Short mmCIF file of C-alpha atoms and ligand atoms in Angstrom, two decimals:
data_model
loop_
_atom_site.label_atom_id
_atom_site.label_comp_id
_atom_site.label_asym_id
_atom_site.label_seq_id
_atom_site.Cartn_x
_atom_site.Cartn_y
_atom_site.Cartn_z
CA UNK A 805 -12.48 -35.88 10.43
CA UNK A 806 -13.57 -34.44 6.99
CA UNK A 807 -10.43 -34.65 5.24
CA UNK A 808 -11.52 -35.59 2.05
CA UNK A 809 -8.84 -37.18 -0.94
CA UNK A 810 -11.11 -36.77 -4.06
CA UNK A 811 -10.39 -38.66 -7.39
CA UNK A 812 -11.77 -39.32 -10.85
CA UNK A 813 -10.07 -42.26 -12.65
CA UNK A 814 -10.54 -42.58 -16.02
CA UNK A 815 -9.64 -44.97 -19.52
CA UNK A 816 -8.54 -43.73 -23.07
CA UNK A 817 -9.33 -46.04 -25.59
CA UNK A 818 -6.94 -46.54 -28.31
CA UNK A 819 -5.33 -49.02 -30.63
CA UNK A 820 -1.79 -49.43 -29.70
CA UNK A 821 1.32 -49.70 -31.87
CA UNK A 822 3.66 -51.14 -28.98
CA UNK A 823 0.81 -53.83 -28.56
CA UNK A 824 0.27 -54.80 -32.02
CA UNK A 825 -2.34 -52.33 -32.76
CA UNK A 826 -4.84 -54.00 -30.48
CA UNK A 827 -7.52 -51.86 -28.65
CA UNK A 828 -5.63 -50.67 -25.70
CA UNK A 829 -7.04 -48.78 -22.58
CA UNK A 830 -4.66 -46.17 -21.02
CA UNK A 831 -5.84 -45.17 -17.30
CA UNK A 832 -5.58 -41.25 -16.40
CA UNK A 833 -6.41 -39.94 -12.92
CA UNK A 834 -7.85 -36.37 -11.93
CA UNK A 835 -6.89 -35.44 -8.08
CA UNK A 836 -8.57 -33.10 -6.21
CA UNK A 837 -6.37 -30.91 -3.29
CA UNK A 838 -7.97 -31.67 -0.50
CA UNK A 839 -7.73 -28.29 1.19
CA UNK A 840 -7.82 -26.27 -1.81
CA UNK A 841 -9.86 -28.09 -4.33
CA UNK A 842 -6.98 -27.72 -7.21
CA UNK A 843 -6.63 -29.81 -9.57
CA UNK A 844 -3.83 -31.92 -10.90
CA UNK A 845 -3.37 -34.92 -13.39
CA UNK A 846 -1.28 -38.05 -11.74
CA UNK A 847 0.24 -40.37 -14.52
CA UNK A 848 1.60 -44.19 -13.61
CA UNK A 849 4.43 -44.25 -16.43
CA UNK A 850 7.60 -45.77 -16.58
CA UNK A 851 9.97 -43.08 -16.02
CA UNK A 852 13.26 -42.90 -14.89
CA UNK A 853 15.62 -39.80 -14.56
CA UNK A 854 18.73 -40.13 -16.34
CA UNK A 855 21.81 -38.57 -14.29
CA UNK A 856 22.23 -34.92 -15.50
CA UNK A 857 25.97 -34.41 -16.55
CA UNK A 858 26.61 -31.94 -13.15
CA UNK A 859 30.33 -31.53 -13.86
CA UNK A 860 29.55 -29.66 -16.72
CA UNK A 861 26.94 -27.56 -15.31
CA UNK A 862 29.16 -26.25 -12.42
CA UNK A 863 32.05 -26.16 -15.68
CA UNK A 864 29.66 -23.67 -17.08
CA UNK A 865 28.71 -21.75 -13.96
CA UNK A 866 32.48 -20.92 -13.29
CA UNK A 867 32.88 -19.51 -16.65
CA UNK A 868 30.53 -16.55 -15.54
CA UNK A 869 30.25 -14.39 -13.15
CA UNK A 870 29.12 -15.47 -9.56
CA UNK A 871 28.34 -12.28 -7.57
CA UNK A 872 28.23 -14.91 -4.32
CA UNK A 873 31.98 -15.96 -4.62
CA UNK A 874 34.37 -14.42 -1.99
CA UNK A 875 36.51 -12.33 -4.06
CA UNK A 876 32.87 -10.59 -5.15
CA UNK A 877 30.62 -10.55 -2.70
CA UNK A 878 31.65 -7.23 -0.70
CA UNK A 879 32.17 -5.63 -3.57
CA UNK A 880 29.40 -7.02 -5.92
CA UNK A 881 26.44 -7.33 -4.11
CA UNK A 882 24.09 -4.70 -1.82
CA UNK A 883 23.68 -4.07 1.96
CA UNK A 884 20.76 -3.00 4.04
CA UNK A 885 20.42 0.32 5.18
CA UNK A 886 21.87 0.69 8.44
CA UNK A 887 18.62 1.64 10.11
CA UNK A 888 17.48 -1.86 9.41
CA UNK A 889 20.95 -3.95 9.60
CA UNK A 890 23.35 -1.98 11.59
CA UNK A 891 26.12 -3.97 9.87
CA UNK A 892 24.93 -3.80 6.11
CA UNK A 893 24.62 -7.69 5.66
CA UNK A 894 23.62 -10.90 8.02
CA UNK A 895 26.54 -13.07 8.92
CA UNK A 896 25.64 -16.49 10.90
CA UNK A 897 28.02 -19.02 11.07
CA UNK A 898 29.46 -19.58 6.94
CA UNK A 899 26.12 -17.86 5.62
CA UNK A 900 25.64 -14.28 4.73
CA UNK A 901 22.38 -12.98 4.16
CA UNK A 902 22.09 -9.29 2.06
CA UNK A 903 19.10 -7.54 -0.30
CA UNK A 904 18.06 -9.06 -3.37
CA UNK A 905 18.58 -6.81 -6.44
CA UNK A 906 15.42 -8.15 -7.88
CA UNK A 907 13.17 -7.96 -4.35
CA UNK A 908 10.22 -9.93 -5.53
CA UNK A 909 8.65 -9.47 -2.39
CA UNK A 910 8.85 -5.61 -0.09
CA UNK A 911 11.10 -7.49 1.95
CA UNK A 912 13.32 -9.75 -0.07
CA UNK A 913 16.67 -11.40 0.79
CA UNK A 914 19.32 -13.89 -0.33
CA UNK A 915 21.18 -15.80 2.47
CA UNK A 916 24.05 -17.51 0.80
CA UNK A 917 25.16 -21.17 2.10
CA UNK A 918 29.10 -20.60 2.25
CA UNK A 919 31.73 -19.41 0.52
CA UNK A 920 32.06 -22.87 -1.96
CA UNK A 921 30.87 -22.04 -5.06
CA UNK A 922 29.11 -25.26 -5.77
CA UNK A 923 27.83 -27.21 -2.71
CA UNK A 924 27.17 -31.10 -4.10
CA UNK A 925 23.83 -31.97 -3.17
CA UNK A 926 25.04 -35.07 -1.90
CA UNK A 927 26.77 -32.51 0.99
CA UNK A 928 23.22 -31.41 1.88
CA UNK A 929 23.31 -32.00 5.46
CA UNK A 930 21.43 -30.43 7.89
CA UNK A 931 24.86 -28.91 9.54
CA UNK A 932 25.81 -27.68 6.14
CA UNK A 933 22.03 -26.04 5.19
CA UNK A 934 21.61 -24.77 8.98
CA UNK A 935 23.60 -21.42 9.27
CA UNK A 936 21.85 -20.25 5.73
CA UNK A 937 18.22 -21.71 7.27
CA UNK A 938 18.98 -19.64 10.70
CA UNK A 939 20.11 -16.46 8.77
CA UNK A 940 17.03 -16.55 6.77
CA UNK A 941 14.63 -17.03 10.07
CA UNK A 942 16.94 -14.19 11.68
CA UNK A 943 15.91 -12.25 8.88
CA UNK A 944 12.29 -12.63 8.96
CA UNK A 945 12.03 -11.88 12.47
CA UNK A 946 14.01 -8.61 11.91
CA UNK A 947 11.36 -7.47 9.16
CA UNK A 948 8.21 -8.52 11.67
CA UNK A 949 10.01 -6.54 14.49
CA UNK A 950 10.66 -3.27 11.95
CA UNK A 951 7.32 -3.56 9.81
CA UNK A 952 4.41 -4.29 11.23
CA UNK A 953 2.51 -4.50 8.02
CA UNK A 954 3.68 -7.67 6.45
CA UNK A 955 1.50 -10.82 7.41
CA UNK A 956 3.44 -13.36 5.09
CA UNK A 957 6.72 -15.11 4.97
CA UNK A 958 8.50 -17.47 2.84
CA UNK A 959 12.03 -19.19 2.42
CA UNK A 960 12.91 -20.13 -1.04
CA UNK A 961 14.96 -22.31 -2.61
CA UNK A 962 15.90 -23.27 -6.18
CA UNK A 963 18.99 -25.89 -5.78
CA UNK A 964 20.88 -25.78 -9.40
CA UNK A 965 19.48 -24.54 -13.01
CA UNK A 966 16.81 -26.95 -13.73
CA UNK A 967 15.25 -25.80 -10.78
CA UNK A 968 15.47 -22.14 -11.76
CA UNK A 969 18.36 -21.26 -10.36
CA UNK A 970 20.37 -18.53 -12.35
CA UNK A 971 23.64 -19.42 -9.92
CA UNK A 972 24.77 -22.31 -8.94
CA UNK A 973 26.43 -21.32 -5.78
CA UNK A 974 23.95 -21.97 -3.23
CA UNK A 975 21.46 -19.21 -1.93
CA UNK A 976 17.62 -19.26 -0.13
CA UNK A 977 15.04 -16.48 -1.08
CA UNK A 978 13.50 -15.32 2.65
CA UNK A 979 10.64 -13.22 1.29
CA UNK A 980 8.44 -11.40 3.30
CA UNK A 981 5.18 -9.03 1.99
CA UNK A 982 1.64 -7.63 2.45
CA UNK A 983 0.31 -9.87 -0.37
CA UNK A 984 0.59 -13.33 -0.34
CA UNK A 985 1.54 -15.23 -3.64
CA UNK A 986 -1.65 -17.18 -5.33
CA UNK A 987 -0.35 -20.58 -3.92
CA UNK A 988 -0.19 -19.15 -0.62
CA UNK A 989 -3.58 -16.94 -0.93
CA UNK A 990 -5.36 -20.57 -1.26
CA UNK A 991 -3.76 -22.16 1.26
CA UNK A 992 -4.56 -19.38 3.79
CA UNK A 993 -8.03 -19.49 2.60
CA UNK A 994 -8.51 -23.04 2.77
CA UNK A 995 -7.25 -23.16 6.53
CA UNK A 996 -9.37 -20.16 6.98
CA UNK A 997 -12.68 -21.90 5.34
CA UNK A 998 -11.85 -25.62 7.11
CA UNK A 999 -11.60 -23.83 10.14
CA UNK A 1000 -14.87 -22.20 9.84
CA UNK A 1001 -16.64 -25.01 8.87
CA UNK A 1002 -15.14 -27.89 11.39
CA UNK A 1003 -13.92 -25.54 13.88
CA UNK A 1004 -10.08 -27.82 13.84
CA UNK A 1005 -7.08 -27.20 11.86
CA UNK A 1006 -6.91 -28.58 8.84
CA UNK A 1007 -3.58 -29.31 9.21
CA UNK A 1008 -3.86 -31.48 11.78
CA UNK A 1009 -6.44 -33.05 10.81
CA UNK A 1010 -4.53 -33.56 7.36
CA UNK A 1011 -1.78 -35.41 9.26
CA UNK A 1012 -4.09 -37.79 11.39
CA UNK A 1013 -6.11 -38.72 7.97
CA UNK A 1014 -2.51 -39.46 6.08
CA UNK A 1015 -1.26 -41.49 9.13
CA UNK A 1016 -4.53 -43.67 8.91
CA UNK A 1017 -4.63 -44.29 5.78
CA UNK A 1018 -0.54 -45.19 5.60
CA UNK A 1019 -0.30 -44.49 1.76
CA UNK A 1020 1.52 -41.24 1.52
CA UNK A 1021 2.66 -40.72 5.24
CA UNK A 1022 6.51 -40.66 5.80
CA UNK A 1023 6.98 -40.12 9.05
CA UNK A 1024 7.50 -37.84 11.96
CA UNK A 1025 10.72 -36.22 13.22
CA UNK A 1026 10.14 -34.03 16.41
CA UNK A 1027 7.58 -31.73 15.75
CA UNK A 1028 7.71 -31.90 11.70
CA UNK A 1029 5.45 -34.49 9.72
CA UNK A 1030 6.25 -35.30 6.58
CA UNK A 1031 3.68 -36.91 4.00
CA UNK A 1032 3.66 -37.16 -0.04
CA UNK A 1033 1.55 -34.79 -1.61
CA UNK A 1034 -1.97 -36.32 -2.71
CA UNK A 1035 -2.22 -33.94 -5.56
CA UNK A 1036 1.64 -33.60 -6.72
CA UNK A 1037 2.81 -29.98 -7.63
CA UNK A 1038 5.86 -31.57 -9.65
CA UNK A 1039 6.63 -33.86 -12.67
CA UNK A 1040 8.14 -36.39 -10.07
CA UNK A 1041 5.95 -36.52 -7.00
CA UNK A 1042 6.40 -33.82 -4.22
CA UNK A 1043 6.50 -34.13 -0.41
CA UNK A 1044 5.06 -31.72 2.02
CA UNK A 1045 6.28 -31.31 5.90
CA UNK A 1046 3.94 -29.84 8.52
CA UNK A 1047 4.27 -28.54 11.63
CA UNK A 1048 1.21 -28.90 13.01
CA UNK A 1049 1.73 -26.61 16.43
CA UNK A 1050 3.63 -23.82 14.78
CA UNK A 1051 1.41 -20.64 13.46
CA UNK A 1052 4.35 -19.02 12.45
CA UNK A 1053 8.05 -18.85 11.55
CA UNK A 1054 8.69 -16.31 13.70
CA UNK A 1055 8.37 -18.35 17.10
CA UNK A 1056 10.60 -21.27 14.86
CA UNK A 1057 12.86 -22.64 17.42
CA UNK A 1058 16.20 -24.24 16.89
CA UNK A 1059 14.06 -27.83 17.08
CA UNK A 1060 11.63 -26.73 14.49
CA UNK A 1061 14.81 -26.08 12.24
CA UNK A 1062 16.14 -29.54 13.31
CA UNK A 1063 13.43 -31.29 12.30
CA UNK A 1064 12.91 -29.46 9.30
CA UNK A 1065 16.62 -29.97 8.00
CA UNK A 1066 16.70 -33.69 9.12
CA UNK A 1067 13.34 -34.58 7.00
CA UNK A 1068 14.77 -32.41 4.20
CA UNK A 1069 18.12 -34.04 4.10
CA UNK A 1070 16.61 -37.29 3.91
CA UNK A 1071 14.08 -36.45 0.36
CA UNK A 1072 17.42 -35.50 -0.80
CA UNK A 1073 19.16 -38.70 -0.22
CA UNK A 1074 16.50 -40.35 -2.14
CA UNK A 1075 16.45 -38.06 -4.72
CA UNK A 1076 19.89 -38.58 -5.38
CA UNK A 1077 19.32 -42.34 -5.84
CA UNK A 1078 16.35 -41.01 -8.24
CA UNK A 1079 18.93 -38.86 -10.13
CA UNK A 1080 17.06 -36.00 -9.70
CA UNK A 1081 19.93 -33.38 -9.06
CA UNK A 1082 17.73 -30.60 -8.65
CA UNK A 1083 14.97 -29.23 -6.14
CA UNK A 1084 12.58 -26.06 -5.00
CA UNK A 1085 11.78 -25.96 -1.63
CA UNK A 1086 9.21 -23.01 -0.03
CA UNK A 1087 8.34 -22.93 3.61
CA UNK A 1088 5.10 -21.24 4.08
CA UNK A 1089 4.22 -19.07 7.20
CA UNK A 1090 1.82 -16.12 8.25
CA UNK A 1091 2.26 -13.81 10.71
CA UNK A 1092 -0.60 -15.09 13.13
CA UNK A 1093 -3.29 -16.51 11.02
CA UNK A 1094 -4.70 -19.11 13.67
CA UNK A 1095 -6.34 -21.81 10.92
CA UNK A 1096 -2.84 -21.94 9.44
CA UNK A 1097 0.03 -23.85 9.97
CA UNK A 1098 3.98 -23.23 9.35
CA UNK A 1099 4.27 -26.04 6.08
CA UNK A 1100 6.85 -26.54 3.03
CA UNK A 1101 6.82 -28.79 -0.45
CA UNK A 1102 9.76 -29.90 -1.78
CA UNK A 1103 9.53 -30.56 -5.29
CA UNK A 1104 12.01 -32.57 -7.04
CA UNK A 1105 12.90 -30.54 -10.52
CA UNK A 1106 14.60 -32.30 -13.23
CA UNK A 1107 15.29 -32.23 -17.16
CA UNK A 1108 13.10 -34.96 -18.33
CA UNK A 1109 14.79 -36.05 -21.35
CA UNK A 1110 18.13 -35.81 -22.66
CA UNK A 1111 16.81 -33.23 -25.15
CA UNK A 1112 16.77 -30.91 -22.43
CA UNK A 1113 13.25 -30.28 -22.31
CA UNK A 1114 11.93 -28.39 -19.13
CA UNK A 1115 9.74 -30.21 -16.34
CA UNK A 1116 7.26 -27.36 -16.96
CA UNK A 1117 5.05 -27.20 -19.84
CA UNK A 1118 1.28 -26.25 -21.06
CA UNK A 1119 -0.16 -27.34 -18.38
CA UNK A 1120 1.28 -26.37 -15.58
CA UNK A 1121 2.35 -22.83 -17.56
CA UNK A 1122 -1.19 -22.02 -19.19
CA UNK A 1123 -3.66 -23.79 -17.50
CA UNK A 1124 -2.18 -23.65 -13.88
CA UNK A 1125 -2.60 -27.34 -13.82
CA UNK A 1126 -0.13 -29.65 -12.44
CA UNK A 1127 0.94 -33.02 -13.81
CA UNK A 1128 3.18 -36.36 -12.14
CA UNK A 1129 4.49 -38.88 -14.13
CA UNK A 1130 4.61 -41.38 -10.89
CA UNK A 1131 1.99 -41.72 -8.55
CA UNK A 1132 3.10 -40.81 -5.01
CA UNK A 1133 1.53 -44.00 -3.76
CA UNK A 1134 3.86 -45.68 -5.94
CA UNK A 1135 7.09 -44.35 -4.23
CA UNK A 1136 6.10 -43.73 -0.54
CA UNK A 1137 7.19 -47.05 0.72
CA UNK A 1138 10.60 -46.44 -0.77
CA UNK A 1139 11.08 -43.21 0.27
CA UNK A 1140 9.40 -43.85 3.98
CA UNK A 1141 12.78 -46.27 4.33
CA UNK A 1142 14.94 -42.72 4.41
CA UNK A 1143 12.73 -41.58 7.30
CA UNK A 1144 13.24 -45.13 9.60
ZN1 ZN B 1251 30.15 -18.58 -6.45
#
């Protein structure tokens, strides 16, 4: 096993007010990814998320226009040529999936949850996620069949405005392209250099060092493992699920998506008791890269202060350099209770 969890720790020296003025030592901690070799800063402070007013938000959101409503979306919002979609847009279940107008990928789409405008995160179940999850894999495996080109594939999420979200009525991003994003690029080529040099998967081998260790590991549910991120992508501590025998997305069964929503459903239950009322999730997948495996972070996103101020600053904006305010370690055990 060559798994390896890197760390500096470090002290600042200073003379602090809040301890009158005496010389003071404040510990900092530099994380190394263990399959990419990013860094990212991990903090032990005392934070707690107030609970963002979300009444008001979804107040706001009706006041504008929401192309995803019923009485718009026929009329408001694009289909897909009928070469590609015989009937214009994807209908599973409550969920419709059609083009995004701003395709950040060559294949780009937005599967939207139901017809509710605002879908409380506390309703976040896997029966009410599943129809826009299985839309969105539907997708995906129509692009693979129609372009043989693309070798990556995402599904996207940004639940509510602090996440990013421009509409509050929920919708995933299935994104599909020749060129993976920069995230993705270095996880590809970390599977692809781990496997070269150990001849294993690094994923698996990921999941059998967090299981022995017992510090970040969260459990397993059917074929998805879940663990806390040892470098955390997020303000608040991330979590990562793994499916350790799926190469791709596009042999997902319906148990894959079980296990998936099940796991996910639960970080949101303990986000809620966090007050964090606000997530991204991205599930990661190649076409048939054989050193990778199908994975997803969820990130919990969040308004620090009542200010307003964003979760994202200088670091993570100019230097590409991640921050957390809580050490994972710190909130596993917690959070391991939604997984028993
Ligand atoms: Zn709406």
């Amino acid at each position: 096993m060559s798994v390896e969890f890197k760390r500096i720790t470090g002290r600042t020296r200073l003379l602090n007010p809040f301890k009158g003025n005496a010389l003071d030592e404040i510990p900092f901690e530099i994380r190394f990814d263990p399959l990419t070799g990013a860094t990212g800063r991990v903090f032990d402070l005392p934070f707690k998320a107030e609970r963002p007013d979300v009444a008001d938000i979804v107040g706001r959101s009706k006041k504008v226009f929401c192309p995803f409503c019923p009485a718009s979306l026929e009329k408001s919002t694009p289909e897909f040529p009928k070469d590609f979609i015989p009937e214009g847009r994807i209908k599973l279940g409550g969920a419709t999936l059609i083009p995004n107008l701003a395709p950040f990928e060559k294949h780009a789409g937005v599967a939207i949850f139901s017809q509710e405008h605002f879908l409380p995160m506390e309703n976040l179940t896997p029966e009410t996620m599943r129809d826009a999850f299985s839309a969105s894999l539907l997708y995906l495996k129509r692009v693979a069949q129609t372009d043989p080109l693309v070798q990556f594939f995402s599904i996207n999420w940004n639940y509510m405005p602090p996440a990013g979200s421009s509409i509050v009525h929920a919708h995933l991003q299935p994104n599909a392209g020749e060129v993976p994003t920069n995230a993705f690029r270095e996880q590809v080529e970390g599977s692809r250099r781990y496997w070269q040099e150990h001849e294993q998967s690094f994923w698996q081998d990921l999941i059998q060092a967090e299981k022995q260790r017992n510090e970040r590991y969260l459990g397993e549910i059917g074929s998805a493992f879940w663990v806390m991120s040892f470098v955390p992508a997020s303000f608040l501590p991330d979590v990562q699920c793994i499916l350790p025998d799926q190469v791709t997305l596009l042999e997902f069964g319906d148990e894959d998506l079980e296990s998936f929503l099940k796991g996910l459903s639960n970080i949101l239950k303990y986000l809620l008791e966090e007050n964090v009322y606000s997530f991204n999730v991205s599930i990661f997948s190649t076409k048939e890269e054989k050193s990778h495996r199908v994975n997803a972070r969820i990130c919990p996103r969040l308004l620090p202060r009542p200010i307003g101020n964003s979760d994202i600053a200088y670091p993570q904006m100019m230097h590409r350099e991640s921050f957390t305010v809580r050490p994972p370690e710190g909130i596993c055990q917690r959070l391991k209770e939604f997984f028993s």
